[in-house]
mmCIF file of C-alpha atoms and ligand atoms in Angstrom:
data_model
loop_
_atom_site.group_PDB
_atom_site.id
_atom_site.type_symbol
_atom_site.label_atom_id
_atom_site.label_comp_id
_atom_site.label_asym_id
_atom_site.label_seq_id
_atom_site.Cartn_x
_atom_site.Cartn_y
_atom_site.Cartn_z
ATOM 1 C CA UNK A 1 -2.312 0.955 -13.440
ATOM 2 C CA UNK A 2 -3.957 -0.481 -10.064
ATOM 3 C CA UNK A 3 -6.426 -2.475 -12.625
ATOM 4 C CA UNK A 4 -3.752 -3.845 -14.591
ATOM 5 C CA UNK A 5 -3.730 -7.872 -14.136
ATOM 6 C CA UNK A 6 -0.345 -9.197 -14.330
ATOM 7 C CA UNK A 7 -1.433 -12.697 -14.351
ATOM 8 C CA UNK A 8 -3.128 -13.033 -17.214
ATOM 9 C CA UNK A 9 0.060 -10.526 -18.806
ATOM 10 C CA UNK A 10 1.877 -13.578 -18.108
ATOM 11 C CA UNK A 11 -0.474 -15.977 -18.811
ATOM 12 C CA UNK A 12 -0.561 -17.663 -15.761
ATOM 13 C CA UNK A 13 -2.680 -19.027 -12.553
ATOM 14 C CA UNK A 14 -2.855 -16.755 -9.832
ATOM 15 C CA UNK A 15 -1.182 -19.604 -7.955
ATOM 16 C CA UNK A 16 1.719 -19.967 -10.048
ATOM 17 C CA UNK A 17 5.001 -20.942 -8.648
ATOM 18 C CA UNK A 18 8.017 -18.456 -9.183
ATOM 19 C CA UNK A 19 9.209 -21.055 -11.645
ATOM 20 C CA UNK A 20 6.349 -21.330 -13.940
ATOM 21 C CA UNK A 21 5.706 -17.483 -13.986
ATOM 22 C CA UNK A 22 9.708 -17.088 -14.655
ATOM 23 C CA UNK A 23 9.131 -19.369 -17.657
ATOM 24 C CA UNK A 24 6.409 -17.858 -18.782
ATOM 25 C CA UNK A 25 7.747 -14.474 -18.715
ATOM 26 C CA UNK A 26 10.837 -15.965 -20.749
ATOM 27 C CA UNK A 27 9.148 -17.280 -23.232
ATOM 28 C CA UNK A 28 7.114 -14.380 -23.922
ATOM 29 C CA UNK A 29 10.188 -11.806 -23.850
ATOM 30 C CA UNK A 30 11.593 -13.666 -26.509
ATOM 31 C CA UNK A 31 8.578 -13.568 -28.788
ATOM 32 C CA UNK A 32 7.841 -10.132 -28.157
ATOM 33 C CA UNK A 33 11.808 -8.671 -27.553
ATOM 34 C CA UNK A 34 12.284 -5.529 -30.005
ATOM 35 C CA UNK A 35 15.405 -7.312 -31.826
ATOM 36 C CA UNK A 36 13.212 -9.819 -33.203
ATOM 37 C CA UNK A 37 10.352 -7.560 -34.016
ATOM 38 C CA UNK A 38 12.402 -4.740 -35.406
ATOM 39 C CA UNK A 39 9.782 -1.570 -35.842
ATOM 40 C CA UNK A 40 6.853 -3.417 -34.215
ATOM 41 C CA UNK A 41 4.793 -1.153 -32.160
ATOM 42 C CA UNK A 42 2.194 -2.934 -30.927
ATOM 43 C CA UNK A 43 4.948 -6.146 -29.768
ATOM 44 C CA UNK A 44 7.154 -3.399 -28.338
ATOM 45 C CA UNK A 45 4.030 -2.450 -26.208
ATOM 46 C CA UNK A 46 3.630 -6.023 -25.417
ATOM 47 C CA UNK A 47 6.686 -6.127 -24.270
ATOM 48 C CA UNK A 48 6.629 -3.515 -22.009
ATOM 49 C CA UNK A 49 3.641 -4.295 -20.398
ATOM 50 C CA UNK A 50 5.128 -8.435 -20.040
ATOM 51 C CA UNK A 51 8.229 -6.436 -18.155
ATOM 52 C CA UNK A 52 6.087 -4.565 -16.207
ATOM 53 C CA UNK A 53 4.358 -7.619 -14.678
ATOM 54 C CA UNK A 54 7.159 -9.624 -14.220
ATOM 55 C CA UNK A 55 9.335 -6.801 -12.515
ATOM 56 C CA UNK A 56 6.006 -7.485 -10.021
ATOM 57 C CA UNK A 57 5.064 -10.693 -9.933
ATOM 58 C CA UNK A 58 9.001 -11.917 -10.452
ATOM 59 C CA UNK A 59 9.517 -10.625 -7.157
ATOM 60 C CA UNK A 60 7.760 -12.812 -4.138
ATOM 61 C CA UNK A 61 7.125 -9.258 -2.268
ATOM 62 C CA UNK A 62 6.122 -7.587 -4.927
ATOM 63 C CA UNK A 63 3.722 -10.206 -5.684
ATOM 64 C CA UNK A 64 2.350 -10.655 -2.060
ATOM 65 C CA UNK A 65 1.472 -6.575 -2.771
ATOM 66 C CA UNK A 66 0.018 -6.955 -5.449
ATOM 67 C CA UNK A 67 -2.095 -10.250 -4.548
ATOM 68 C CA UNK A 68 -3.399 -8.253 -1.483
ATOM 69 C CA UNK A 69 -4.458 -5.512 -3.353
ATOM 70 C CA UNK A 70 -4.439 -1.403 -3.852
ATOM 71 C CA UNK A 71 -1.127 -0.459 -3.598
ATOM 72 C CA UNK A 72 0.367 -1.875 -6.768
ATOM 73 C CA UNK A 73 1.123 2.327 -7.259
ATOM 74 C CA UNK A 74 4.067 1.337 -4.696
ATOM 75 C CA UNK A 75 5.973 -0.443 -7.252
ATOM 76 C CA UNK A 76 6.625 2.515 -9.806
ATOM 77 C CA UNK A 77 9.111 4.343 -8.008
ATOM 78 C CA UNK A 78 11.327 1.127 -8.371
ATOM 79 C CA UNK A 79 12.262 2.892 -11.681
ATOM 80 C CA UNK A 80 13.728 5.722 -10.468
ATOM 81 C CA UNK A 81 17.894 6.052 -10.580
ATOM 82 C CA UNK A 82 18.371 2.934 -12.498
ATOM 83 C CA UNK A 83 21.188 3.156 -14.384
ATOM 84 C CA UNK A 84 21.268 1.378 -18.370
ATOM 85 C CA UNK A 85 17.735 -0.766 -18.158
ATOM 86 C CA UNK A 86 14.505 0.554 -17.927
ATOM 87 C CA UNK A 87 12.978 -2.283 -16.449
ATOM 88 C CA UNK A 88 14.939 -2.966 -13.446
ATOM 89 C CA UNK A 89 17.032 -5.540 -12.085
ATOM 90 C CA UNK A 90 14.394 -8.722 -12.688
ATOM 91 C CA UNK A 91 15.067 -7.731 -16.287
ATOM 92 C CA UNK A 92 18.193 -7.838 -15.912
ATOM 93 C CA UNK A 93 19.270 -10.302 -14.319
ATOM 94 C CA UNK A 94 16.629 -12.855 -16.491
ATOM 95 C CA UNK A 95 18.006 -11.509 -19.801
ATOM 96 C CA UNK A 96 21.793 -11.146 -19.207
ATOM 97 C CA UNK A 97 21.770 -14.819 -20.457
ATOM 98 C CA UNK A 98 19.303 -14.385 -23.631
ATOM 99 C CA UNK A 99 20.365 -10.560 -25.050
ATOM 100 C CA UNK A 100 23.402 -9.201 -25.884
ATOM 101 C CA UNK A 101 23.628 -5.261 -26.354
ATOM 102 C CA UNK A 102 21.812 -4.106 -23.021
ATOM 103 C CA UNK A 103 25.446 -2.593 -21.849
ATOM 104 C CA UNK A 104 24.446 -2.513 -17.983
ATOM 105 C CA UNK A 105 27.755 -3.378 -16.101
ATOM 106 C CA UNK A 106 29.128 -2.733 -12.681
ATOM 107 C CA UNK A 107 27.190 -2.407 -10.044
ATOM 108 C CA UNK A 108 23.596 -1.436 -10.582
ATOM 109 C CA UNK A 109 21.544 0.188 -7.900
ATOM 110 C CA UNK A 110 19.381 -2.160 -5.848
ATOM 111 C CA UNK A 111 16.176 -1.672 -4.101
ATOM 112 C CA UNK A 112 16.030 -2.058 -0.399
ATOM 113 C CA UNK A 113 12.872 -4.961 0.861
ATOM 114 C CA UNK A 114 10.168 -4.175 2.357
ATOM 115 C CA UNK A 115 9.022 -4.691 5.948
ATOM 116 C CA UNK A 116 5.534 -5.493 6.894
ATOM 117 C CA UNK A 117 4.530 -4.919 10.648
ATOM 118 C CA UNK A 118 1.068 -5.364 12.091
ATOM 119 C CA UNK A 119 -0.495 -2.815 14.530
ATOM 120 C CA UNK A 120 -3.448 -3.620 16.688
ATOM 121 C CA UNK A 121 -5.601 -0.834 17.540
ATOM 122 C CA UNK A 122 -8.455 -0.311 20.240
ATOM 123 C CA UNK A 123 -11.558 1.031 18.690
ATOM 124 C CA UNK A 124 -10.973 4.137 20.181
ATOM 125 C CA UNK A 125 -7.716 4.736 18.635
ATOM 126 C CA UNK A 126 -8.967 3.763 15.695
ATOM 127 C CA UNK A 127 -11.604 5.992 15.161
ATOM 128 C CA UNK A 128 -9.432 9.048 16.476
ATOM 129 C CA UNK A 129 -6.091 8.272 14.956
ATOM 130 C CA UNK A 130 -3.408 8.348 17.328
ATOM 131 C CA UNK A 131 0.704 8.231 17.508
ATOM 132 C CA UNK A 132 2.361 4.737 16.457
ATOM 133 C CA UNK A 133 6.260 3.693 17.707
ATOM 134 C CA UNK A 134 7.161 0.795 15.879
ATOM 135 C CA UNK A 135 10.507 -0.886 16.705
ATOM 136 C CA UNK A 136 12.471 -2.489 13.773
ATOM 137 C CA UNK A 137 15.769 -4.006 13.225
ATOM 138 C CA UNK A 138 16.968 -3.164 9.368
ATOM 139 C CA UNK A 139 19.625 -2.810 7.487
ATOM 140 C CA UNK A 140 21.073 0.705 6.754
ATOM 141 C CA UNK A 141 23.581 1.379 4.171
ATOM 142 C CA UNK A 142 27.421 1.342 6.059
ATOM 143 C CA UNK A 143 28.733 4.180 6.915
ATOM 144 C CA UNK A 144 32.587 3.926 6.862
ATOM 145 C CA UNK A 145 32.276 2.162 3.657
ATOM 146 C CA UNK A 146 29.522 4.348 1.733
ATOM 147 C CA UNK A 147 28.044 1.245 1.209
ATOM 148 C CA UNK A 148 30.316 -0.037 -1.016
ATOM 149 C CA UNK A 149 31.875 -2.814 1.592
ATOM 150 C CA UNK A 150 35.336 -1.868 0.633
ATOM 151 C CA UNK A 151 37.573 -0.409 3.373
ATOM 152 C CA UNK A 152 36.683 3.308 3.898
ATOM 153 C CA UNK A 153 34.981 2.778 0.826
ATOM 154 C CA UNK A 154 38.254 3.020 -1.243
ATOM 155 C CA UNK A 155 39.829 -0.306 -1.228
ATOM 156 C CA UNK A 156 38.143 -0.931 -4.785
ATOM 157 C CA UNK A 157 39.722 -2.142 -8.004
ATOM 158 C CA UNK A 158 38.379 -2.859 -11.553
ATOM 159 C CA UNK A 159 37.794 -6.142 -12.492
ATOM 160 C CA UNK A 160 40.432 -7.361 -14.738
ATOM 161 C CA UNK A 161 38.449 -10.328 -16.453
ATOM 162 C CA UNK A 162 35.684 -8.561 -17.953
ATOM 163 C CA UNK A 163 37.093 -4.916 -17.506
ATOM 164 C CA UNK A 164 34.338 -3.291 -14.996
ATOM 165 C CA UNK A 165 31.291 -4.420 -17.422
ATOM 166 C CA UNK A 166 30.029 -7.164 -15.143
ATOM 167 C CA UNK A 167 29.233 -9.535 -18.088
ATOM 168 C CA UNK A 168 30.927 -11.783 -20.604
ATOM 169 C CA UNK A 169 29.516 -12.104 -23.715
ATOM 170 C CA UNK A 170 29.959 -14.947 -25.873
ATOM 171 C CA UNK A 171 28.188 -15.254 -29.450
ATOM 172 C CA UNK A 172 26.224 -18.453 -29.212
ATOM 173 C CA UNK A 173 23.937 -19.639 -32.264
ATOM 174 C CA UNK A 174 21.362 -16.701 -32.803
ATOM 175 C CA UNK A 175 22.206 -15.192 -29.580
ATOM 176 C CA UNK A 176 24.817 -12.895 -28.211
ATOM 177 C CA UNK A 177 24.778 -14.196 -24.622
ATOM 178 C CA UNK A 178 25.974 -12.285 -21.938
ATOM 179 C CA UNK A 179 26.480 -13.357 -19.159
ATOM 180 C CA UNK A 180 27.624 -12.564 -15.218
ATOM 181 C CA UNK A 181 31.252 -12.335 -14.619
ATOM 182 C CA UNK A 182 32.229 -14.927 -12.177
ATOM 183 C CA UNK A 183 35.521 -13.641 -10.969
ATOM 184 C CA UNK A 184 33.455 -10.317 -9.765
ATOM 185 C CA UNK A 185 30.310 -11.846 -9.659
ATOM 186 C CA UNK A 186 29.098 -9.446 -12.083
ATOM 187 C CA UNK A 187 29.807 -6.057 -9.853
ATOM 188 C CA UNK A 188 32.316 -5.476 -12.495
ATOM 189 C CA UNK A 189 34.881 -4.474 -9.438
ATOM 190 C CA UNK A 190 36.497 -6.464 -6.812
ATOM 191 C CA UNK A 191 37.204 -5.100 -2.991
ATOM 192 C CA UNK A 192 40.909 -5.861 -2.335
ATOM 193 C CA UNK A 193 40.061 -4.944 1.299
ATOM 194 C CA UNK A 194 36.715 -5.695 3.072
ATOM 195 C CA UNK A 195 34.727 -2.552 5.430
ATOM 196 C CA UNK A 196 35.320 -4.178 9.021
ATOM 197 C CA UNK A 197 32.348 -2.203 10.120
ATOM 198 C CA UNK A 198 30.279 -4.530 8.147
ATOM 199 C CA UNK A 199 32.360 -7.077 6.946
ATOM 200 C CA UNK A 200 31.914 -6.177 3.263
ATOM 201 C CA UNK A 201 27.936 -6.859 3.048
ATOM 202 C CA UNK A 202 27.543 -2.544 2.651
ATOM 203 C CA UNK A 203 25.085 -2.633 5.136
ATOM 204 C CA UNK A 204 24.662 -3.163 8.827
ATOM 205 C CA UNK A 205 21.790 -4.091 11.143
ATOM 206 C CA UNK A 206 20.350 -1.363 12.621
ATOM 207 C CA UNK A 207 17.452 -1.168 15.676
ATOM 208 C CA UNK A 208 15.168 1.897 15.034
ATOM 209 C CA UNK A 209 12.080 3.088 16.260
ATOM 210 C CA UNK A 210 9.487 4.658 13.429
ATOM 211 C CA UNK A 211 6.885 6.824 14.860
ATOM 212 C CA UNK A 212 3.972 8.154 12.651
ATOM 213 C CA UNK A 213 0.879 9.312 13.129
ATOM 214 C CA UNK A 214 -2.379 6.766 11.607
ATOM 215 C CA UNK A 215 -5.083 9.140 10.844
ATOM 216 C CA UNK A 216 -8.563 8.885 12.411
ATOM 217 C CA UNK A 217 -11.160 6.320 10.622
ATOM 218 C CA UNK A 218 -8.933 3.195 9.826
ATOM 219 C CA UNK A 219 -10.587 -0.078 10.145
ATOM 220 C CA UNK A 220 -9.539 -3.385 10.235
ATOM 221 C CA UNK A 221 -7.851 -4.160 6.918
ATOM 222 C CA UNK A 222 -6.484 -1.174 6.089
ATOM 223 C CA UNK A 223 -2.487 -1.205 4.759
ATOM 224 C CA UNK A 224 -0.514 2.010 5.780
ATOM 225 C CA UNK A 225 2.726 2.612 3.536
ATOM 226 C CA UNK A 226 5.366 4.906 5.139
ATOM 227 C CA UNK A 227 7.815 5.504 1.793
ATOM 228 C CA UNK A 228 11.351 4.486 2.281
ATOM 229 C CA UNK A 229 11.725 3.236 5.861
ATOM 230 C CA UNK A 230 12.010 -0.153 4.866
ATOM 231 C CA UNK A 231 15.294 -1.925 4.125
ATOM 232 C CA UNK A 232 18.331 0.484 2.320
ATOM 233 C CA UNK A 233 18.915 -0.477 -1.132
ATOM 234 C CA UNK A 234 22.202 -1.343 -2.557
ATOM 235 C CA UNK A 235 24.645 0.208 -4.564
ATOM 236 C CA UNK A 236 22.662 3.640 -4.333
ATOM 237 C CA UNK A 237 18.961 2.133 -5.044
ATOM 238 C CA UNK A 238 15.957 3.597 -3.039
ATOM 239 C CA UNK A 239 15.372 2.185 0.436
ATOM 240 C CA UNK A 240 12.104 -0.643 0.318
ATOM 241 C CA UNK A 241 8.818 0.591 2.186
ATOM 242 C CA UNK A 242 7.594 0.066 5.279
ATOM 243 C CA UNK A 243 3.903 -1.423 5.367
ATOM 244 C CA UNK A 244 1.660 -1.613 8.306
ATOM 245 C CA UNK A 245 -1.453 -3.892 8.320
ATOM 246 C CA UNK A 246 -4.070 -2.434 10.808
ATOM 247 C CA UNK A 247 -6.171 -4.549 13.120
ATOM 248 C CA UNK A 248 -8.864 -2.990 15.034
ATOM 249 C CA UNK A 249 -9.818 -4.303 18.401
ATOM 250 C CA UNK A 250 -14.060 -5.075 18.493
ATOM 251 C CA UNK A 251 -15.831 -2.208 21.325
ATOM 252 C CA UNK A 252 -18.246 -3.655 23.351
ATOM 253 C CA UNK A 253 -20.694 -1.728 22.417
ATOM 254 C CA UNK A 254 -20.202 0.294 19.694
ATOM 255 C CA UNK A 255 -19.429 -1.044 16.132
ATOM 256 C CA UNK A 256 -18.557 0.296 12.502
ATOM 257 C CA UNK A 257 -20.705 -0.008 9.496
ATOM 258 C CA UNK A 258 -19.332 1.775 6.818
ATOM 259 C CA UNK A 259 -18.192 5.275 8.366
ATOM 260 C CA UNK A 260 -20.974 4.760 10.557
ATOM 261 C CA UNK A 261 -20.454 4.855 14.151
ATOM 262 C CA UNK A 262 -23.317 2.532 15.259
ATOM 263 C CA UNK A 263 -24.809 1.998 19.015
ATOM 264 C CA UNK A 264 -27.476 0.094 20.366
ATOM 265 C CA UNK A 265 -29.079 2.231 23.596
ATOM 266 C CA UNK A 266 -31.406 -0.010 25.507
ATOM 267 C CA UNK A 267 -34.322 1.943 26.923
ATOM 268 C CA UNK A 268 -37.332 0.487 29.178
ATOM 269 C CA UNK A 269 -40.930 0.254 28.145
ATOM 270 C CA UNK A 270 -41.737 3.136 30.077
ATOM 271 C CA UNK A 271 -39.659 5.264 28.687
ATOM 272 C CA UNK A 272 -40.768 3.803 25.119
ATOM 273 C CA UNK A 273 -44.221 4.664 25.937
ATOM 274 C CA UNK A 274 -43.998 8.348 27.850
ATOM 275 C CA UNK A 275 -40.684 9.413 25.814
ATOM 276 C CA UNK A 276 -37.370 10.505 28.252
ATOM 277 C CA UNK A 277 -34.711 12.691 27.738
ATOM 278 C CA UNK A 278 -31.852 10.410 27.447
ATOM 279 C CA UNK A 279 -28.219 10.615 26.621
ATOM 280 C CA UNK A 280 -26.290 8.581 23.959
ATOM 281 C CA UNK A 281 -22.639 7.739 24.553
ATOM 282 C CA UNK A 282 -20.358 8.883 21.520
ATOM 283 C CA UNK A 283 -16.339 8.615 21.512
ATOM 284 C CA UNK A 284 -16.198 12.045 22.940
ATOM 285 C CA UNK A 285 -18.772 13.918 25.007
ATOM 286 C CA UNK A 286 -22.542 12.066 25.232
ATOM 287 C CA UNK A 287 -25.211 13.862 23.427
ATOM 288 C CA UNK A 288 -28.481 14.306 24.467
ATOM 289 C CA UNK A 289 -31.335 12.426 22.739
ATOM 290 C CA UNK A 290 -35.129 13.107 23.197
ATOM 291 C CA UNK A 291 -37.568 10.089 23.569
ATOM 292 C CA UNK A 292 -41.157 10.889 21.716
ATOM 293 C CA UNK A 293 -43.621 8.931 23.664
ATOM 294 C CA UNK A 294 -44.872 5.869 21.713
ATOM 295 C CA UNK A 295 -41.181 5.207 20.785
ATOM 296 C CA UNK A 296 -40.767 1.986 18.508
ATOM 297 C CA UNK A 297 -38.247 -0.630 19.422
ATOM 298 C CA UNK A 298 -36.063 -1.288 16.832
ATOM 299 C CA UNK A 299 -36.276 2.667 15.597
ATOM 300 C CA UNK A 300 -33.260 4.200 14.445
ATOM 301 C CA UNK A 301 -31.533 7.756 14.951
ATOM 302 C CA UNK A 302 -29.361 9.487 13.439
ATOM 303 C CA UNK A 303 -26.629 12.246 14.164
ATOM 304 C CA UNK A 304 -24.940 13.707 11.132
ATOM 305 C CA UNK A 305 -21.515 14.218 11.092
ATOM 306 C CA UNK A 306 -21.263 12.215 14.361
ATOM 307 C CA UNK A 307 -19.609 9.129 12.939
ATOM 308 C CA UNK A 308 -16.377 8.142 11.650
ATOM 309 C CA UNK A 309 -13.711 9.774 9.979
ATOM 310 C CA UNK A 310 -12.877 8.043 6.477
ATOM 311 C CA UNK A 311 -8.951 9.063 5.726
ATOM 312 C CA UNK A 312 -9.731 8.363 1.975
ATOM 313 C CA UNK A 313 -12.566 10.155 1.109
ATOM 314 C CA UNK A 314 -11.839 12.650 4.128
ATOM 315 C CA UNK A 315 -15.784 12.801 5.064
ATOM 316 C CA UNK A 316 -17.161 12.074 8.313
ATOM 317 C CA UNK A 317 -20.256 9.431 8.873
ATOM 318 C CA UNK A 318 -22.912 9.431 10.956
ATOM 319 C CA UNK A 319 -23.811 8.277 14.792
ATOM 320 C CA UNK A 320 -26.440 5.619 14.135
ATOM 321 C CA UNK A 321 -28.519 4.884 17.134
ATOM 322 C CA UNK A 322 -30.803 1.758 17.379
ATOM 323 C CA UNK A 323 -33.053 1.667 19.953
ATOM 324 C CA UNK A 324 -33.845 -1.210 21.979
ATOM 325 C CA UNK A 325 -36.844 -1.823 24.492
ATOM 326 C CA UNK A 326 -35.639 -3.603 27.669
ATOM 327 C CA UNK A 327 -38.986 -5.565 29.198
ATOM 328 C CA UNK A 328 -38.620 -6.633 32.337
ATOM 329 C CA UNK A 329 -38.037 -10.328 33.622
ATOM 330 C CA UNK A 330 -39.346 -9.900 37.046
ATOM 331 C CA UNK A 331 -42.792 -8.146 37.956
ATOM 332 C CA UNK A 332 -43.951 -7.593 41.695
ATOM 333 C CA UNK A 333 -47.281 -8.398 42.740
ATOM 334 C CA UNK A 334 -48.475 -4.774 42.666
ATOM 335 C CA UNK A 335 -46.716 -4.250 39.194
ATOM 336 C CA UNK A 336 -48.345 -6.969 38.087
ATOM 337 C CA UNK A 337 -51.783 -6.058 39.637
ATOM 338 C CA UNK A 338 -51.284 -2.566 37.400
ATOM 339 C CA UNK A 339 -50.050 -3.900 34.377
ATOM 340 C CA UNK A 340 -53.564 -6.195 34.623
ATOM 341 C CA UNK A 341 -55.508 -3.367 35.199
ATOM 342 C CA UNK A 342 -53.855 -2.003 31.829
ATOM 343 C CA UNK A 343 -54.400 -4.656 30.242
ATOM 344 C CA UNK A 344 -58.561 -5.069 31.066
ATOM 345 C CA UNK A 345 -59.032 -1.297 30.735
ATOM 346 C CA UNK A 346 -57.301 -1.363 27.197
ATOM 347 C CA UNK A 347 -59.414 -4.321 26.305
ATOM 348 C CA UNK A 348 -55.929 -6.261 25.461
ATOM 349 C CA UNK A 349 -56.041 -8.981 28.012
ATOM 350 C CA UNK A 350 -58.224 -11.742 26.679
ATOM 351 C CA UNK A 351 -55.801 -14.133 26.368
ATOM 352 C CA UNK A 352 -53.734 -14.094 29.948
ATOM 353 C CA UNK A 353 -54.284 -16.135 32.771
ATOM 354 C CA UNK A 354 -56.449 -14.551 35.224
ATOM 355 C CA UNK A 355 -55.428 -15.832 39.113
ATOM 356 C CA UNK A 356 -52.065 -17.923 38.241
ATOM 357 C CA UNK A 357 -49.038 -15.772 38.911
ATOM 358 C CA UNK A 358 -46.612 -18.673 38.555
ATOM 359 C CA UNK A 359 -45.740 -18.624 34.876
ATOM 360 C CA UNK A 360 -45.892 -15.224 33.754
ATOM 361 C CA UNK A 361 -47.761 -16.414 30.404
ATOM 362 C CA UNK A 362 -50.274 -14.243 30.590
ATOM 363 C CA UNK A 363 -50.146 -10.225 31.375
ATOM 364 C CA UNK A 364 -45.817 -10.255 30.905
ATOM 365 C CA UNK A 365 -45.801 -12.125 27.861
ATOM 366 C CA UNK A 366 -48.388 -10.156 26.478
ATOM 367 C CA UNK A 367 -46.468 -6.811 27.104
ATOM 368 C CA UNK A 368 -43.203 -8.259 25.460
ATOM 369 C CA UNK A 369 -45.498 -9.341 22.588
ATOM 370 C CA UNK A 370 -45.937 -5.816 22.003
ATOM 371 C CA UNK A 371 -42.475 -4.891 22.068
ATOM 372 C CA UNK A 372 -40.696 -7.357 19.751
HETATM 373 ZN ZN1 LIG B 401 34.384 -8.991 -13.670
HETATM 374 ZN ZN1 LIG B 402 31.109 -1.019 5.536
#
């Protein structure tokens, strides 16, 4: 399903206006529609899989889903309680003006849209999940009216011109075209008396406040889907979704690579060359790290299990611990003096300037040679 592309279903460019992949999709229904390939399996496929990728792409939110990737699963449920069509209300509403027969009339249940909300995370919170509050203004089916927009939801009649159906159909050429009924505006019923609560739209505007729990291990990126907290649908249909796009906040010093949790500790060149006990900050507690002597700038460590969490795969990374040799800019005229002495007695100061202190080129530069 998720590898499914719709585009080239369709037969169009990824950038495609709504027009052109409307046309497309058309054009191809008609080809492929069952009526004109009476007992054709492979063109009823076809045309399953062409209605399938228009009920996505038809729809700009749908579409912006899809384009960004991994949750094109979302779109199935869209199925679910529809009354008459299979395919939805895209289908509908494109072929009530090429097919007769499809016997959908009144009103038809509606999915509710989607909201998308970002969320910007510190690192921290990130990597240990923590409680989210997100405020939202969106519209919830009325109350009084059961949604229906008709005074305490009973102020309803039938529609007299096309009998509650929703459609007209008039036999044109080939076709039986059907098509909206314009004195109900295809809801096949008419409200003689509008809700006041919300003026006859069926829903209102409503502030809430979702709170949900991200789970540890979510980077930057990452899309969090909280099933039916979106808009309310219409006429019955599910509510849309609401999506969350996380952004995680850089840490100055630690970063993420993979489900790594990576740190640079900076040691000094003594401790690199008689070995410390040391301690290595983690998001929780610091855990103690032992320096060999003769320790290598640029050496790694590793704690298992000490990383990240990863929400999809549920394991946990590792703490990843480069270590860095800090070599001092400044040197006193008795460190110096030593550091000399090191030098001659190792038989590793040929090079350096014997009397000039001024520059540093010669003992100092010599020592940071060795540690980059
Ligand atoms: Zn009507
Ligand atoms: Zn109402």
């Amino acid at each position: 399903m998720a590898s499914k592309d719709y585009y080239s279903i369709l037969g169009v460019a990824r950038n495609a206006s709504q027009d052109e992949i409307k046309k497309s999709y058309r054009k191809l229904a008609m080809k492929y529609h069952p009526d004109r390939n009476p007992g054709d399996k492979a063109a009823e496929a076809q045309f399953k899989s062409i209605n399938e990728a228009y009920e996505v792409l038809g729809d700009p939110q749908k579409r912006s889903l899809f384009d960004s990737g991994g949750f094109t699963e979302g779109f199935e449920h869209g199925s679910a309680g529809q009354a008459g069509s299979p395919f939805g209300d895209l289908f509908a509403d494109v072929f009530s003006e090429f097919f007769g027969g499809g016997g959908r009339g009144g009103p038809h249940p509606q999915q509710g849209e989607h909201i998308l909300r970002q969320v910007e995370l510190s690192f921290e919170e990130a990597a240990l999940g923590r409680e989210i509050s997100i405020k939202l203004s969106r519209w919830e089916s009325c109350s009084p009216c059961s949604g229906t927009g008709a005074k305490n939801g009973k102020a309803v009649r039938v529609c007299s011109t096309c009998r509650g159906t929703g459609y007209i159909r008039i036999q044109q050429g080939f076709f039986a075209v059907q098509r909206a009924c314009s004195a109900c505006g295809g809801e096949g019923r008419v409200v003689t008396e509008t809700c006041t609560n919300c003026s006859g739209r069926g829903r209102v505007s409503v502030e809430r406040t979702i709170t949900r729990t991200i789970p540890a291990g979510v980077s930057s990126g990452v899309r969090v889907r909280i099933n039916g907290e979106g808009h309310a649908g219409a006429y019955g249909g599910p509510s849309g979704d609401l999506y969350i796009d996380i952004t995680v906040k850089p840490h100055p010093f630690f970063s993420r690579e993979g489900d790594d949790l990576v740190v640079e500790k900076k040691i000094s060149f003594l401790q690199a060359i008689f070995g410390d006990d040391v301690e290595i900050p983690t998001l929780g507690s610091p855990l103690p790290l032992k320096l060999d002597a003769g320790t290598q700038p640029g050496s790694v460590r590793r704690f298992r299990g000490k990383g990240l969490a990863n929400p999809q795969t549920r394991q946990v990374g590792d703490l990843v611990v480069r270590i860095s040799v800090e070599i001092p800019t400044k040197l006193t005229r008795e460190q110096r003096e030593i550091l000399e002495k090191y030098a001659a007695v190792s038989g590793d100061g040929g090079t350096h300037g014997t009397g000039s202190s001024q520059d540093g080129g010669g003992i100092f530069s010599k020592v940071k040679s060795i540690f980059e």
